[in-house]
Amino acid sequence: MGILEYLSANLPAIAPEIGLTILAMVILLVDSYRPDAKSNIGYLAAIVMALLAITPFIPGWSPAMGESSLKWGGMIRHDMLASIFKVMILFAGSITSLMAVKDSAVGQKGEFYLIITISTLGASLLAASADIVMLFVALETVSIPLYILAGFSHSGCRSPGGKWSEILLIWEFRLCDIALWTEFAIRLHRRNATHSNCSITNK
């Protein structure tokens, strides 16, 4: 399979995530270089997320009902259930961005919409994770921006949930070690089982 065939077969599974990554970069650039346009970042994020919610159901990209397949080396599951959850997550991110536009505390802060976009990206990946490592990476992409968001509206040096956030973050990195070693052990076991079967067949 050539590179173009591989991309055409696998890109639809992560089309919303690619769009969210581009949106995050656009928000970062607009917030950094166009301070006069900060009031429109919320509307931009809301509109783009709402449009990305349609991508899982574009003809040719959407999986058939009852059909499930693994993409990107078995890390992403591409099926109707994952698509439905992605749509729900993207609409939730869009509504959140729209509601925050008129908020006096965060409405004019571009970094708020950047955090929402990245967290939405993680939640979208989490809905389609089919691998232990991918599951952990997606969970961290959701949770770390939310830790920042938890103290976003507090003007003090430390937010009330700061200590709990630190404790949860430490435990999540411990879980990362467990996930990585578990995935390594599973793949090593599968490889050894495959070699054993090949040896038996050759004999």
mmCIF file of C-alpha atoms in Angstrom:
data_model
loop_
_atom_site.group_PDB
_atom_site.id
_atom_site.type_symbol
_atom_site.label_atom_id
_atom_site.label_comp_id
_atom_site.label_asym_id
_atom_site.label_seq_id
_atom_site.Cartn_x
_atom_site.Cartn_y
_atom_site.Cartn_z
ATOM 1 C CA MET A 1 0.000 0.000 0.000
ATOM 2 C CA GLY A 2 1.388 3.385 -1.024
ATOM 3 C CA ILE A 3 1.515 6.428 1.218
ATOM 4 C CA LEU A 4 -1.426 8.097 -0.543
ATOM 5 C CA GLU A 5 -3.605 4.993 -0.264
ATOM 6 C CA TYR A 6 -2.675 4.641 3.403
ATOM 7 C CA LEU A 7 -3.544 8.263 4.179
ATOM 8 C CA SER A 8 -6.833 8.141 2.254
ATOM 9 C CA ALA A 9 -7.826 5.027 4.201
ATOM 10 C CA ASN A 10 -6.798 6.341 7.627
ATOM 11 C CA LEU A 11 -7.276 10.132 7.576
ATOM 12 C CA PRO A 12 -11.111 10.038 7.811
ATOM 13 C CA ALA A 13 -10.782 8.347 11.214
ATOM 14 C CA ILE A 14 -9.035 11.424 12.655
ATOM 15 C CA ALA A 15 -10.496 14.196 10.483
ATOM 16 C CA PRO A 16 -12.100 16.059 13.457
ATOM 17 C CA GLU A 17 -8.841 15.832 15.420
ATOM 18 C CA ILE A 18 -6.857 17.287 12.508
ATOM 19 C CA GLY A 19 -9.365 20.144 12.302
ATOM 20 C CA LEU A 20 -9.090 20.796 16.046
ATOM 21 C CA THR A 21 -5.281 20.862 15.822
ATOM 22 C CA ILE A 22 -5.443 23.452 13.034
ATOM 23 C CA LEU A 23 -8.018 25.444 15.027
ATOM 24 C CA ALA A 24 -5.725 25.449 18.083
ATOM 25 C CA MET A 25 -2.838 26.828 15.988
ATOM 26 C CA VAL A 26 -5.074 29.502 14.454
ATOM 27 C CA ILE A 27 -6.324 30.571 17.900
ATOM 28 C CA LEU A 28 -2.734 30.780 19.152
ATOM 29 C CA LEU A 29 -1.661 32.921 16.199
ATOM 30 C CA VAL A 30 -4.693 35.233 16.364
ATOM 31 C CA ASP A 31 -4.325 35.660 20.130
ATOM 32 C CA SER A 32 -0.609 36.460 19.771
ATOM 33 C CA TYR A 33 -0.568 38.720 16.726
ATOM 34 C CA ARG A 34 -4.094 40.151 16.447
ATOM 35 C CA PRO A 35 -5.112 41.503 19.882
ATOM 36 C CA ASP A 36 -7.904 43.519 18.262
ATOM 37 C CA ALA A 37 -9.580 40.276 17.098
ATOM 38 C CA LYS A 38 -9.706 38.579 20.509
ATOM 39 C CA SER A 39 -13.421 39.228 20.820
ATOM 40 C CA ASN A 40 -14.055 37.049 17.766
ATOM 41 C CA ILE A 41 -11.971 34.025 18.849
ATOM 42 C CA GLY A 42 -14.896 32.542 20.786
ATOM 43 C CA TYR A 43 -17.192 32.735 17.777
ATOM 44 C CA LEU A 44 -14.460 31.255 15.554
ATOM 45 C CA ALA A 45 -13.953 28.298 17.916
ATOM 46 C CA ALA A 46 -17.709 27.696 18.238
ATOM 47 C CA ILE A 47 -18.344 27.764 14.466
ATOM 48 C CA VAL A 48 -15.358 25.562 13.557
ATOM 49 C CA MET A 49 -16.210 22.946 16.205
ATOM 50 C CA ALA A 50 -19.815 22.847 15.018
ATOM 51 C CA LEU A 51 -18.633 22.333 11.416
ATOM 52 C CA LEU A 52 -16.176 19.614 12.495
ATOM 53 C CA ALA A 53 -19.061 17.776 14.159
ATOM 54 C CA ILE A 54 -20.393 17.075 10.664
ATOM 55 C CA THR A 55 -17.182 15.452 9.362
ATOM 56 C CA PRO A 56 -17.790 11.968 10.861
ATOM 57 C CA PHE A 57 -20.928 11.692 8.693
ATOM 58 C CA ILE A 58 -19.522 12.907 5.366
ATOM 59 C CA PRO A 59 -20.310 10.250 2.703
ATOM 60 C CA GLY A 60 -17.239 8.123 2.107
ATOM 61 C CA TRP A 61 -15.735 9.055 5.463
ATOM 62 C CA SER A 62 -18.395 7.710 7.812
ATOM 63 C CA PRO A 63 -18.223 4.031 8.814
ATOM 64 C CA ALA A 64 -21.128 1.775 7.881
ATOM 65 C CA MET A 65 -23.598 0.886 10.621
ATOM 66 C CA GLY A 66 -22.329 -2.151 12.529
ATOM 67 C CA GLU A 67 -18.927 -1.989 10.843
ATOM 68 C CA SER A 68 -15.801 -1.434 12.935
ATOM 69 C CA SER A 69 -12.152 -1.145 11.899
ATOM 70 C CA LEU A 70 -8.814 -0.278 13.499
ATOM 71 C CA LYS A 71 -6.758 2.570 12.040
ATOM 72 C CA TRP A 72 -3.269 3.997 12.580
ATOM 73 C CA GLY A 73 -1.645 0.767 13.662
ATOM 74 C CA GLY A 74 -4.558 -0.323 15.819
ATOM 75 C CA MET A 75 -4.564 2.835 17.970
ATOM 76 C CA ILE A 76 -7.857 4.308 16.693
ATOM 77 C CA ARG A 77 -11.195 2.543 16.341
ATOM 78 C CA HIS A 78 -13.298 3.807 13.448
ATOM 79 C CA ASP A 79 -16.958 2.907 13.926
ATOM 80 C CA MET A 80 -20.378 4.506 14.328
ATOM 81 C CA LEU A 81 -20.271 4.578 18.137
ATOM 82 C CA ALA A 82 -16.976 6.508 18.169
ATOM 83 C CA SER A 83 -18.385 8.910 15.553
ATOM 84 C CA ILE A 84 -21.500 9.596 17.648
ATOM 85 C CA PHE A 85 -19.413 10.374 20.727
ATOM 86 C CA LYS A 86 -17.159 12.669 18.675
ATOM 87 C CA VAL A 87 -20.193 14.615 17.481
ATOM 88 C CA MET A 88 -21.454 15.009 21.062
ATOM 89 C CA ILE A 89 -18.016 16.158 22.270
ATOM 90 C CA LEU A 90 -17.579 18.666 19.434
ATOM 91 C CA PHE A 91 -21.026 20.179 19.960
ATOM 92 C CA ALA A 92 -20.285 20.425 23.716
ATOM 93 C CA GLY A 93 -17.051 22.297 22.952
ATOM 94 C CA SER A 94 -18.859 24.567 20.504
ATOM 95 C CA ILE A 95 -21.605 25.427 23.002
ATOM 96 C CA THR A 96 -19.043 26.031 25.764
ATOM 97 C CA SER A 97 -17.103 28.450 23.560
ATOM 98 C CA LEU A 98 -20.294 30.271 22.594
ATOM 99 C CA MET A 99 -21.424 30.595 26.210
ATOM 100 C CA ALA A 100 -18.037 31.965 27.273
ATOM 101 C CA VAL A 101 -17.989 34.822 24.738
ATOM 102 C CA LYS A 102 -20.045 37.170 26.937
ATOM 103 C CA ASP A 103 -18.374 36.133 30.184
ATOM 104 C CA SER A 104 -16.420 39.015 31.696
ATOM 105 C CA ALA A 105 -13.766 36.751 33.261
ATOM 106 C CA VAL A 106 -12.774 34.639 30.259
ATOM 107 C CA GLY A 107 -14.597 36.003 27.210
ATOM 108 C CA GLN A 108 -11.672 38.127 26.001
ATOM 109 C CA LYS A 109 -8.931 35.622 26.809
ATOM 110 C CA GLY A 110 -7.784 33.660 23.773
ATOM 111 C CA GLU A 111 -5.918 31.131 25.906
ATOM 112 C CA PHE A 112 -9.255 30.030 27.386
ATOM 113 C CA TYR A 113 -10.504 28.934 23.960
ATOM 114 C CA LEU A 114 -7.139 27.317 23.233
ATOM 115 C CA ILE A 115 -7.485 25.205 26.389
ATOM 116 C CA ILE A 116 -11.068 24.259 25.480
ATOM 117 C CA THR A 117 -9.957 23.267 21.969
ATOM 118 C CA ILE A 118 -7.087 21.076 23.192
ATOM 119 C CA SER A 119 -9.284 19.425 25.810
ATOM 120 C CA THR A 120 -11.932 18.755 23.145
ATOM 121 C CA LEU A 121 -9.217 17.223 20.959
ATOM 122 C CA GLY A 122 -8.251 14.864 23.787
ATOM 123 C CA ALA A 123 -11.860 13.894 24.469
ATOM 124 C CA SER A 124 -12.396 13.161 20.777
ATOM 125 C CA LEU A 125 -9.342 10.892 20.718
ATOM 126 C CA LEU A 126 -10.500 9.258 23.939
ATOM 127 C CA ALA A 127 -13.818 8.314 22.309
ATOM 128 C CA ALA A 128 -12.000 6.376 19.577
ATOM 129 C CA SER A 129 -9.039 4.931 21.511
ATOM 130 C CA ALA A 130 -8.398 1.244 20.895
ATOM 131 C CA ASP A 131 -4.955 0.989 22.491
ATOM 132 C CA ILE A 132 -3.799 1.332 26.117
ATOM 133 C CA VAL A 133 -1.117 3.896 25.271
ATOM 134 C CA MET A 134 -3.511 5.881 23.055
ATOM 135 C CA LEU A 135 -6.081 5.777 25.833
ATOM 136 C CA PHE A 136 -3.616 7.276 28.290
ATOM 137 C CA VAL A 137 -2.341 9.955 25.878
ATOM 138 C CA ALA A 138 -5.935 10.987 25.115
ATOM 139 C CA LEU A 139 -6.827 11.062 28.818
ATOM 140 C CA GLU A 140 -3.855 13.301 29.574
ATOM 141 C CA THR A 141 -4.750 15.596 26.656
ATOM 142 C CA VAL A 142 -8.187 16.009 28.246
ATOM 143 C CA SER A 143 -7.183 16.327 31.871
ATOM 144 C CA ILE A 144 -4.057 18.535 31.885
ATOM 145 C CA PRO A 145 -5.834 21.478 30.147
ATOM 146 C CA LEU A 146 -8.736 21.020 32.571
ATOM 147 C CA TYR A 147 -6.334 21.317 35.538
ATOM 148 C CA ILE A 148 -5.265 24.685 34.118
ATOM 149 C CA LEU A 149 -8.892 25.611 33.506
ATOM 150 C CA ALA A 150 -9.817 24.770 37.118
ATOM 151 C CA GLY A 151 -7.852 27.763 38.405
ATOM 152 C CA PHE A 152 -8.496 30.032 35.431
ATOM 153 C CA SER A 153 -10.947 32.415 37.117
ATOM 154 C CA HIS A 154 -9.087 32.608 40.448
ATOM 155 C CA SER A 155 -6.942 35.682 40.995
ATOM 156 C CA GLY A 156 -5.010 34.243 43.962
ATOM 157 C CA CYS A 157 -1.629 32.562 43.794
ATOM 158 C CA ARG A 158 -3.140 29.109 44.244
ATOM 159 C CA SER A 159 -6.576 27.888 43.323
ATOM 160 C CA PRO A 160 -8.565 25.836 45.886
ATOM 161 C CA GLY A 161 -8.213 22.728 43.738
ATOM 162 C CA GLY A 162 -4.496 23.161 43.114
ATOM 163 C CA LYS A 163 -3.303 20.541 45.596
ATOM 164 C CA TRP A 164 -5.794 17.966 44.358
ATOM 165 C CA SER A 165 -4.737 18.684 40.783
ATOM 166 C CA GLU A 166 -1.095 18.006 41.705
ATOM 167 C CA ILE A 167 -2.010 14.725 43.423
ATOM 168 C CA LEU A 168 -4.090 13.577 40.445
ATOM 169 C CA LEU A 169 -1.324 14.564 38.039
ATOM 170 C CA ILE A 170 1.243 12.465 39.958
ATOM 171 C CA TRP A 171 -1.053 9.444 39.962
ATOM 172 C CA GLU A 172 -1.757 9.832 36.260
ATOM 173 C CA PHE A 173 1.959 9.713 35.485
ATOM 174 C CA ARG A 174 2.183 6.560 37.603
ATOM 175 C CA LEU A 175 -0.660 5.122 35.526
ATOM 176 C CA CYS A 176 1.295 6.092 32.409
ATOM 177 C CA ASP A 177 4.133 3.801 33.501
ATOM 178 C CA ILE A 178 1.683 0.963 34.147
ATOM 179 C CA ALA A 179 -0.021 1.502 30.769
ATOM 180 C CA LEU A 180 3.255 1.578 28.838
ATOM 181 C CA TRP A 181 4.636 -1.566 30.486
ATOM 182 C CA THR A 182 1.302 -3.378 30.106
ATOM 183 C CA GLU A 183 1.143 -2.532 26.404
ATOM 184 C CA PHE A 184 4.765 -3.596 25.966
ATOM 185 C CA ALA A 185 4.064 -6.924 27.707
ATOM 186 C CA ILE A 186 0.964 -7.570 25.571
ATOM 187 C CA ARG A 187 2.810 -6.889 22.310
ATOM 188 C CA LEU A 188 5.788 -8.992 23.396
ATOM 189 C CA HIS A 189 3.456 -11.874 24.271
ATOM 190 C CA ARG A 190 1.714 -11.621 20.888
ATOM 191 C CA ARG A 191 5.028 -11.593 19.036
ATOM 192 C CA ASN A 192 6.302 -14.631 20.946
ATOM 193 C CA ALA A 193 3.017 -16.449 20.305
ATOM 194 C CA THR A 194 3.295 -15.682 16.578
ATOM 195 C CA HIS A 195 6.885 -16.972 16.439
ATOM 196 C CA SER A 196 5.869 -20.132 18.310
ATOM 197 C CA ASN A 197 3.034 -20.809 15.880
ATOM 198 C CA CYS A 198 5.362 -20.279 12.922
ATOM 199 C CA SER A 199 7.913 -22.696 14.402
ATOM 200 C CA ILE A 200 5.251 -25.364 14.966
ATOM 201 C CA THR A 201 3.970 -24.909 11.407
ATOM 202 C CA ASN A 202 7.456 -25.231 9.929
ATOM 203 C CA LYS A 203 8.097 -28.426 11.851
#
